[in-house]
PDB file of C-alpha atoms in Angstrom:
ATOM      1  CA  MET A 181     -64.997  21.207   0.638  1.00 25.00           C
ATOM      2  CA  LEU A 182     -63.831  22.036   4.128  1.00 26.00           C
ATOM      3  CA  VAL A 183     -60.520  23.853   4.306  1.00 29.00           C
ATOM      4  CA  ARG A 184     -58.328  25.191   7.101  1.00 29.00           C
ATOM      5  CA  LEU A 185     -57.674  28.683   8.379  1.00 33.00           C
ATOM      6  CA  ALA A 186     -55.223  29.270  11.220  1.00 31.00           C
ATOM      7  CA  VAL A 187     -56.667  30.035  14.650  1.00 26.00           C
ATOM      8  CA  ALA A 188     -55.283  33.595  14.611  1.00 29.00           C
ATOM      9  CA  LEU A 189     -58.296  35.673  13.527  1.00 31.00           C
ATOM     10  CA  CYS A 190     -57.841  39.397  13.142  1.00 33.00           C
ATOM     11  CA  ALA A 191     -60.170  42.228  12.235  1.00 35.00           C
ATOM     12  CA  VAL A 192     -59.953  44.831   9.507  1.00 48.00           C
ATOM     13  CA  ALA A 193     -57.321  46.724  11.513  1.00 35.00           C
ATOM     14  CA  ILE A 194     -55.370  43.462  12.043  1.00 34.00           C
ATOM     15  CA  VAL A 195     -56.106  43.404  15.757  1.00 30.00           C
ATOM     16  CA  CYS A 196     -57.063  40.052  17.226  1.00 31.00           C
ATOM     17  CA  VAL A 197     -60.660  39.804  18.382  1.00 29.00           C
ATOM     18  CA  GLY A 198     -62.750  37.690  20.695  1.00 32.00           C
ATOM     19  CA  SER A 199     -65.458  35.117  20.227  1.00 34.00           C
ATOM     20  CA  PRO A 200     -68.299  35.655  17.734  1.00 37.00           C
ATOM     21  CA  THR A 201     -71.869  35.430  19.029  1.00 39.00           C
ATOM     22  CA  VAL A 202     -73.496  33.453  16.198  1.00 43.00           C
ATOM     23  CA  SER A 203     -73.623  29.743  15.469  1.00 44.00           C
ATOM     24  CA  ALA A 204     -74.675  27.157  12.930  1.00 45.00           C
ATOM     25  CA  VAL A 205     -78.309  26.071  12.592  1.00 48.00           C
ATOM     26  CA  PRO A 206     -79.221  22.360  12.779  1.00 50.00           C
ATOM     27  CA  ASP A 207     -79.089  21.864   8.989  1.00 72.00           C
ATOM     28  CA  ASP A 208     -75.443  23.040   9.083  1.00 82.00           C
ATOM     29  CA  ARG A 209     -76.074  26.239   7.177  1.00 91.00           C
ATOM     30  CA  LEU A 210     -74.724  29.297   8.957  1.00 93.00           C
ATOM     31  CA  VAL A 211     -76.910  32.124  10.213  1.00 96.00           C
ATOM     32  CA  VAL A 212     -76.489  35.560   8.602  1.00 97.00           C
ATOM     33  CA  GLY A 213     -78.270  38.734   9.611  1.00 98.00           C
ATOM     34  CA  GLY A 214     -77.670  42.240  10.888  1.00 98.00           C
ATOM     35  CA  GLY A 215     -75.057  41.842  13.647  1.00 98.00           C
ATOM     36  CA  ALA A 216     -73.483  38.601  12.394  1.00 97.00           C
ATOM     37  CA  GLY A 217     -69.754  38.465  11.728  1.00 96.00           C
ATOM     38  CA  VAL A 218     -68.086  37.860   8.385  1.00 96.00           C
ATOM     39  CA  ALA A 219     -64.405  37.828   7.449  1.00 93.00           C
ATOM     40  CA  MET A 220     -62.722  38.895   4.216  1.00 93.00           C
ATOM     41  CA  LEU A 221     -59.535  37.230   2.941  1.00 90.00           C
ATOM     42  CA  HIS A 222     -58.222  40.123   0.800  1.00 92.00           C
ATOM     43  CA  GLY A 223     -57.341  37.981  -2.179  1.00 90.00           C
ATOM     44  CA  VAL A 224     -55.684  35.142  -0.291  1.00 86.00           C
ATOM     45  CA  PRO A 225     -57.182  31.729  -1.188  1.00 85.00           C
ATOM     46  CA  VAL A 226     -59.012  30.274   1.778  1.00 81.00           C
ATOM     47  CA  GLN A 227     -56.940  27.093   1.503  1.00 75.00           C
ATOM     48  CA  VAL A 228     -53.766  28.941   2.524  1.00 75.00           C
ATOM     49  CA  ALA A 229     -55.064  31.966   4.468  1.00 75.00           C
ATOM     50  CA  TYR A 230     -53.684  32.640   7.946  1.00 73.00           C
ATOM     51  CA  TRP A 231     -55.360  36.007   8.558  1.00 77.00           C
ATOM     52  CA  ALA A 232     -58.909  37.201   8.053  1.00 81.00           C
ATOM     53  CA  HIS A 233     -60.337  40.716   8.249  1.00 90.00           C
ATOM     54  CA  LEU A 234     -63.354  40.579  10.514  1.00 93.00           C
ATOM     55  CA  CYS A 235     -66.381  42.856  10.134  1.00 96.00           C
ATOM     56  CA  THR A 236     -70.097  42.857  10.957  1.00 98.00           C
ATOM     57  CA  LEU A 237     -73.131  42.697   8.683  1.00 98.00           C
ATOM     58  CA  ALA A 238     -75.529  45.646   8.918  1.00 98.00           C
ATOM     59  CA  ALA A 239     -78.413  43.994   7.100  1.00 98.00           C
ATOM     60  CA  VAL A 240     -79.291  40.908   5.068  1.00 98.00           C
ATOM     61  CA  GLY A 241     -82.020  40.562   2.454  1.00 98.00           C
ATOM     62  CA  TYR A 242     -82.843  39.879  -1.169  1.00 98.00           C
ATOM     63  CA  ASP A 243     -82.287  42.149  -4.157  1.00 98.00           C
ATOM     64  CA  ALA A 244     -84.436  42.591  -7.260  1.00 98.00           C
ATOM     65  CA  ASP A 245     -82.834  39.520  -8.873  1.00 97.00           C
ATOM     66  CA  ASP A 246     -83.475  37.415  -5.745  1.00 97.00           C
ATOM     67  CA  ASN A 247     -79.815  37.270  -4.779  1.00 98.00           C
ATOM     68  CA  LEU A 248     -79.335  36.806  -1.049  1.00 98.00           C
ATOM     69  CA  VAL A 249     -77.136  39.764  -0.132  1.00 98.00           C
ATOM     70  CA  GLY A 250     -75.566  41.334   2.918  1.00 98.00           C
ATOM     71  CA  ILE A 251     -74.413  44.894   3.563  1.00 98.00           C
ATOM     72  CA  THR A 252     -71.207  45.679   5.465  1.00 98.00           C
ATOM     73  CA  ASN A 253     -68.569  48.436   5.374  1.00 98.00           C
ATOM     74  CA  ALA A 254     -66.606  49.128   2.200  1.00 97.00           C
ATOM     75  CA  HIS A 255     -63.437  49.552   4.234  1.00 95.00           C
ATOM     76  CA  CYS A 256     -63.652  45.877   5.182  1.00 95.00           C
ATOM     77  CA  SER A 257     -62.751  45.143   1.546  1.00 95.00           C
ATOM     78  CA  TYR A 258     -59.761  47.426   1.028  1.00 91.00           C
ATOM     79  CA  ASP A 259     -56.414  47.782   2.707  1.00 85.00           C
ATOM     80  CA  THR A 260     -53.894  50.411   3.738  1.00 80.00           C
ATOM     81  CA  HIS A 261     -51.904  49.834   0.537  1.00 86.00           C
ATOM     82  CA  GLY A 262     -54.731  51.160  -1.641  1.00 83.00           C
ATOM     83  CA  ASN A 263     -55.925  47.768  -2.845  1.00 91.00           C
ATOM     84  CA  GLN A 264     -59.597  46.876  -2.965  1.00 93.00           C
ATOM     85  CA  TRP A 265     -60.805  43.317  -3.114  1.00 95.00           C
ATOM     86  CA  LEU A 266     -63.838  43.172  -5.376  1.00 96.00           C
ATOM     87  CA  GLY A 267     -64.806  39.524  -5.843  1.00 96.00           C
ATOM     88  CA  ASP A 268     -63.078  38.593  -2.575  1.00 96.00           C
ATOM     89  CA  GLU A 269     -64.095  35.388  -0.832  1.00 94.00           C
ATOM     90  CA  VAL A 270     -66.064  35.770   2.402  1.00 95.00           C
ATOM     91  CA  VAL A 271     -66.155  33.334   5.311  1.00 93.00           C
ATOM     92  CA  HIS A 272     -68.383  33.226   8.384  1.00 93.00           C
ATOM     93  CA  ALA A 273     -67.110  34.308  11.803  1.00 90.00           C
ATOM     94  CA  ALA A 274     -68.788  31.361  13.553  1.00 82.00           C
ATOM     95  CA  HIS A 275     -66.455  28.798  11.973  1.00 70.00           C
ATOM     96  CA  LEU A 276     -63.439  30.816  13.009  1.00 70.00           C
ATOM     97  CA  ASN A 277     -64.059  30.024  16.671  1.00 56.00           C
ATOM     98  CA  GLU A 278     -63.996  26.226  16.329  1.00 51.00           C
ATOM     99  CA  PRO A 279     -60.339  25.252  16.879  1.00 47.00           C
ATOM    100  CA  GLU A 280     -58.951  21.872  15.872  1.00 46.00           C
ATOM    101  CA  PRO A 281     -55.332  20.729  15.995  1.00 39.00           C
ATOM    102  CA  GLY A 282     -53.518  23.075  13.638  1.00 41.00           C
ATOM    103  CA  GLY A 283     -56.455  25.327  12.782  1.00 44.00           C
ATOM    104  CA  VAL A 284     -60.208  25.520  12.134  1.00 48.00           C
ATOM    105  CA  ASN A 285     -62.544  24.302   9.414  1.00 60.00           C
ATOM    106  CA  VAL A 286     -63.746  27.084   7.129  1.00 75.00           C
ATOM    107  CA  GLU A 287     -65.909  27.266   4.035  1.00 86.00           C
ATOM    108  CA  VAL A 288     -66.522  30.195   1.720  1.00 92.00           C
ATOM    109  CA  ILE A 289     -70.084  31.505   2.094  1.00 96.00           C
ATOM    110  CA  GLY A 290     -70.102  34.346  -0.442  1.00 97.00           C
ATOM    111  CA  THR A 291     -68.225  36.946  -2.467  1.00 98.00           C
ATOM    112  CA  VAL A 292     -67.893  40.728  -2.408  1.00 98.00           C
ATOM    113  CA  ALA A 293     -69.935  42.047  -5.358  1.00 98.00           C
ATOM    114  CA  TYR A 294     -69.724  45.830  -4.892  1.00 98.00           C
ATOM    115  CA  ILE A 295     -67.526  48.277  -2.947  1.00 97.00           C
ATOM    116  CA  SER A 296     -68.525  51.931  -2.532  1.00 97.00           C
ATOM    117  CA  GLY A 297     -66.330  54.857  -1.604  1.00 96.00           C
ATOM    118  CA  GLY A 298     -65.175  54.908   1.984  1.00 96.00           C
ATOM    119  CA  ASN A 299     -66.065  57.241   4.825  1.00 96.00           C
ATOM    120  CA  PRO A 300     -64.827  60.844   5.195  1.00 96.00           C
ATOM    121  CA  VAL A 301     -62.213  59.819   7.763  1.00 93.00           C
ATOM    122  CA  VAL A 302     -60.733  56.923   5.750  1.00 89.00           C
ATOM    123  CA  PRO A 303     -61.868  57.352   2.130  1.00 92.00           C
ATOM    124  CA  GLY A 304     -59.925  54.442   0.664  1.00 90.00           C
ATOM    125  CA  PRO A 305     -59.158  53.801  -3.022  1.00 92.00           C
ATOM    126  CA  ASN A 306     -62.628  54.845  -4.245  1.00 91.00           C
ATOM    127  CA  GLY A 307     -62.686  58.211  -2.492  1.00 94.00           C
ATOM    128  CA  VAL A 308     -65.370  59.428  -0.098  1.00 97.00           C
ATOM    129  CA  GLY A 309     -68.685  57.603  -0.220  1.00 97.00           C
ATOM    130  CA  LEU A 310     -71.164  55.864   2.038  1.00 98.00           C
ATOM    131  CA  ASP A 311     -68.715  53.159   3.158  1.00 98.00           C
ATOM    132  CA  TYR A 312     -70.737  50.090   2.221  1.00 98.00           C
ATOM    133  CA  ALA A 313     -70.052  46.849   0.414  1.00 98.00           C
ATOM    134  CA  VAL A 314     -72.468  44.265  -0.956  1.00 98.00           C
ATOM    135  CA  ILE A 315     -71.837  40.561  -0.389  1.00 98.00           C
ATOM    136  CA  VAL A 316     -73.666  37.925  -2.416  1.00 98.00           C
ATOM    137  CA  PHE A 317     -74.164  34.792  -0.340  1.00 98.00           C
ATOM    138  CA  ASP A 318     -74.261  31.178  -1.453  1.00 97.00           C
ATOM    139  CA  LYS A 319     -77.805  30.181  -0.477  1.00 97.00           C
ATOM    140  CA  SER A 320     -76.730  26.591   0.076  1.00 95.00           C
ATOM    141  CA  MET A 321     -74.276  27.734   2.763  1.00 95.00           C
ATOM    142  CA  VAL A 322     -76.280  30.235   4.834  1.00 96.00           C
ATOM    143  CA  ILE A 323     -79.734  30.883   6.185  1.00 97.00           C
ATOM    144  CA  PRO A 324     -80.889  34.472   6.805  1.00 98.00           C
ATOM    145  CA  THR A 325     -82.503  35.720   9.983  1.00 98.00           C
ATOM    146  CA  ALA A 326     -83.896  38.985  11.313  1.00 98.00           C
ATOM    147  CA  THR A 327     -82.456  38.380  14.800  1.00 98.00           C
ATOM    148  CA  ILE A 328     -78.826  38.235  15.880  1.00 97.00           C
ATOM    149  CA  GLY A 329     -78.038  38.392  19.587  1.00 96.00           C
ATOM    150  CA  ASP A 330     -80.249  40.989  21.259  1.00 94.00           C
ATOM    151  CA  THR A 331     -81.169  42.783  18.032  1.00 97.00           C
ATOM    152  CA  THR A 332     -84.079  42.143  15.662  1.00 98.00           C
ATOM    153  CA  ILE A 333     -84.281  44.107  12.387  1.00 98.00           C
ATOM    154  CA  ARG A 334     -87.580  44.209  10.499  1.00 98.00           C
ATOM    155  CA  ARG A 335     -87.522  47.567   8.701  1.00 98.00           C
ATOM    156  CA  ILE A 336     -85.325  50.364   7.365  1.00 98.00           C
ATOM    157  CA  ALA A 337     -85.937  53.889   8.643  1.00 98.00           C
ATOM    158  CA  GLU A 338     -84.625  57.432   8.318  1.00 98.00           C
ATOM    159  CA  PRO A 339     -82.187  58.757  10.954  1.00 98.00           C
ATOM    160  CA  PRO A 340     -84.130  59.722  14.096  1.00 98.00           C
ATOM    161  CA  PRO A 341     -84.187  63.104  15.870  1.00 98.00           C
ATOM    162  CA  PRO A 342     -81.292  64.144  18.128  1.00 98.00           C
ATOM    163  CA  GLY A 343     -81.505  62.615  21.594  1.00 98.00           C
ATOM    164  CA  THR A 344     -83.003  59.323  20.390  1.00 98.00           C
ATOM    165  CA  VAL A 345     -81.450  56.213  21.936  1.00 98.00           C
ATOM    166  CA  LEU A 346     -79.521  54.196  19.314  1.00 97.00           C
ATOM    167  CA  CYS A 347     -77.933  50.757  19.626  1.00 98.00           C
ATOM    168  CA  LYS A 348     -75.544  48.683  17.559  1.00 98.00           C
ATOM    169  CA  GLN A 349     -75.049  44.914  17.340  1.00 98.00           C
ATOM    170  CA  GLY A 350     -71.413  44.061  16.608  1.00 97.00           C
ATOM    171  CA  VAL A 351     -69.623  40.728  16.352  1.00 95.00           C
ATOM    172  CA  THR A 352     -66.892  41.821  18.783  1.00 95.00           C
ATOM    173  CA  THR A 353     -68.680  43.796  21.503  1.00 96.00           C
ATOM    174  CA  GLY A 354     -72.289  42.729  21.022  1.00 96.00           C
ATOM    175  CA  ARG A 355     -75.010  45.284  21.689  1.00 97.00           C
ATOM    176  CA  THR A 356     -73.993  48.739  22.899  1.00 97.00           C
ATOM    177  CA  CYS A 357     -76.110  51.876  22.963  1.00 98.00           C
ATOM    178  CA  GLY A 358     -75.803  55.644  22.866  1.00 98.00           C
ATOM    179  CA  VAL A 359     -77.757  58.622  21.623  1.00 98.00           C
ATOM    180  CA  MET A 360     -78.314  60.371  18.316  1.00 98.00           C
ATOM    181  CA  ILE A 361     -76.402  63.654  18.037  1.00 98.00           C
ATOM    182  CA  GLY A 362     -77.394  64.714  14.534  1.00 98.00           C
ATOM    183  CA  THR A 363     -76.632  64.310  10.841  1.00 98.00           C
ATOM    184  CA  ILE A 364     -74.159  65.796   8.388  1.00 98.00           C
ATOM    185  CA  GLY A 365     -75.463  64.979   4.932  1.00 97.00           C
ATOM    186  CA  PRO A 366     -75.843  61.177   4.753  1.00 98.00           C
ATOM    187  CA  TYR A 367     -73.776  60.615   7.903  1.00 98.00           C
ATOM    188  CA  ILE A 368     -75.137  59.972  11.391  1.00 98.00           C
ATOM    189  CA  LEU A 369     -73.284  61.314  14.426  1.00 98.00           C
ATOM    190  CA  ASN A 370     -73.885  59.384  17.638  1.00 98.00           C
ATOM    191  CA  THR A 371     -72.320  58.262  20.913  1.00 98.00           C
ATOM    192  CA  VAL A 372     -72.413  54.515  20.138  1.00 97.00           C
ATOM    193  CA  THR A 373     -69.076  52.795  20.748  1.00 94.00           C
ATOM    194  CA  GLU A 374     -67.531  50.051  18.657  1.00 93.00           C
ATOM    195  CA  PHE A 375     -64.324  48.055  18.616  1.00 94.00           C
ATOM    196  CA  THR A 376     -62.248  46.308  15.975  1.00 92.00           C
ATOM    197  CA  GLY A 377     -64.463  43.814  14.131  1.00 94.00           C
ATOM    198  CA  ASP A 378     -67.667  45.780  14.792  1.00 97.00           C
ATOM    199  CA  SER A 379     -67.235  47.794  11.575  1.00 97.00           C
ATOM    200  CA  GLY A 380     -70.412  47.496   9.522  1.00 98.00           C
ATOM    201  CA  ALA A 381     -72.650  46.953  12.546  1.00 98.00           C
ATOM    202  CA  PRO A 382     -76.308  47.958  12.241  1.00 98.00           C
ATOM    203  CA  ILE A 383     -77.400  51.083  14.103  1.00 98.00           C
ATOM    204  CA  VAL A 384     -80.949  50.415  15.235  1.00 98.00           C
ATOM    205  CA  VAL A 385     -83.896  52.099  16.884  1.00 98.00           C
ATOM    206  CA  ASP A 386     -86.249  49.408  18.163  1.00 97.00           C
ATOM    207  CA  ASP A 387     -86.624  47.025  15.169  1.00 98.00           C
ATOM    208  CA  ALA A 388     -85.544  49.570  12.529  1.00 98.00           C
ATOM    209  CA  VAL A 389     -82.044  49.771  11.079  1.00 98.00           C
ATOM    210  CA  VAL A 390     -81.187  53.430  10.512  1.00 98.00           C
ATOM    211  CA  GLY A 391     -77.468  53.272   9.794  1.00 98.00           C
ATOM    212  CA  ILE A 392     -74.287  51.289   9.305  1.00 98.00           C
ATOM    213  CA  GLN A 393     -71.542  52.144  11.791  1.00 98.00           C
ATOM    214  CA  TRP A 394     -67.993  52.733  10.476  1.00 97.00           C
ATOM    215  CA  VAL A 395     -66.280  54.147  13.561  1.00 96.00           C
ATOM    216  CA  THR A 396     -67.204  54.954  17.143  1.00 96.00           C
ATOM    217  CA  GLY A 397     -69.592  57.885  16.900  1.00 97.00           C
ATOM    218  CA  ALA A 398     -70.314  57.820  13.165  1.00 98.00           C
ATOM    219  CA  ALA A 399     -72.417  55.863  10.693  1.00 98.00           C
ATOM    220  CA  SER A 400     -73.887  56.144   7.205  1.00 98.00           C
ATOM    221  CA  SER A 401     -77.640  56.451   6.798  1.00 98.00           C
ATOM    222  CA  MET A 402     -79.246  53.202   5.667  1.00 98.00           C
ATOM    223  CA  THR A 403     -81.863  55.034   3.602  1.00 98.00           C
ATOM    224  CA  ALA A 404     -79.029  56.848   1.786  1.00 98.00           C
ATOM    225  CA  ILE A 405     -77.402  53.479   1.062  1.00 98.00           C
ATOM    226  CA  MET A 406     -80.681  52.047  -0.245  1.00 98.00           C
ATOM    227  CA  ALA A 407     -81.121  55.052  -2.555  1.00 98.00           C
ATOM    228  CA  ASP A 408     -77.556  54.657  -3.801  1.00 98.00           C
ATOM    229  CA  LEU A 409     -78.082  50.956  -4.475  1.00 98.00           C
ATOM    230  CA  ASP A 410     -81.220  51.638  -6.481  1.00 98.00           C
ATOM    231  CA  SER A 411     -79.722  54.508  -8.478  1.00 97.00           C
ATOM    232  CA  ARG A 412     -76.644  52.428  -9.304  1.00 96.00           C
ATOM    233  CA  GLY A 413     -78.594  49.323 -10.309  1.00 96.00           C
ATOM    234  CA  GLY A 414     -77.174  45.815 -10.431  1.00 95.00           C
ATOM    235  CA  VAL A 415     -76.416  43.628  -7.461  1.00 97.00           C
ATOM    236  CA  GLY A 416     -78.156  44.847  -4.310  1.00 98.00           C
ATOM    237  CA  SER A 417     -80.672  47.140  -6.007  1.00 98.00           C
ATOM    238  CA  GLY A 418     -84.262  46.618  -4.968  1.00 98.00           C
ATOM    239  CA  PHE A 419     -83.054  45.456  -1.564  1.00 98.00           C
ATOM    240  CA  ARG A 420     -85.684  44.093   0.803  1.00 98.00           C
ATOM    241  CA  LEU A 421     -84.903  42.954   4.328  1.00 98.00           C
ATOM    242  CA  VAL A 422     -85.305  39.449   5.651  1.00 96.00           C
ATOM    243  CA  THR A 423     -87.840  40.043   8.415  1.00 92.00           C
ATOM    244  CA  SER A 424     -88.197  36.674  10.135  1.00 93.00           C
TER     245      SER A 424
END
């Protein structure tokens, strides 16, 4: 059932953001893929929510149990008060840019199924980790794609050598590029910029996703996240990308 969310859309840092770059497909399902925007409600029922916490998907695919899942930042699903919102409802950024008198029409497209530890700068309630969350999508509400905006993702790869050109696809600022500086453990240092709402954006080299950005200049390795998913088991394990 369609419900209403006020026009004021804010990102994870509660800073208002601009227009998303994705849209509905002709069968009315919404497109999800690496670079698409999603918004978390932090425990507020969608029927009464006035704020959403906007982030970007790094990758979308199927897990070993054939769930359609998306990967974004863990810090999109916790707040500055130390609360984390496991099981939180997720809405699509595209519907949040369709104003009607008094608000916009919004439907829930999935739920947050797993939240890792945060990044070394902002660890969050679970301590330091890889800063990723797993969303399980309602297959009747969304359709997955390998291409969002100017970015197509068809494979997962290790972090590249220093000096390699890297790009990110974020819901707020679109595609921006920089260079690889190096790695510290599972973290990728780079010169790629992001803005509020871009958290979770895929870091790509050609058609390979190599990381998930959590702040300007830093990301977590996607191969490290895949290994963590598989070692943990459950939702998201056995992840395989949607490639078309």
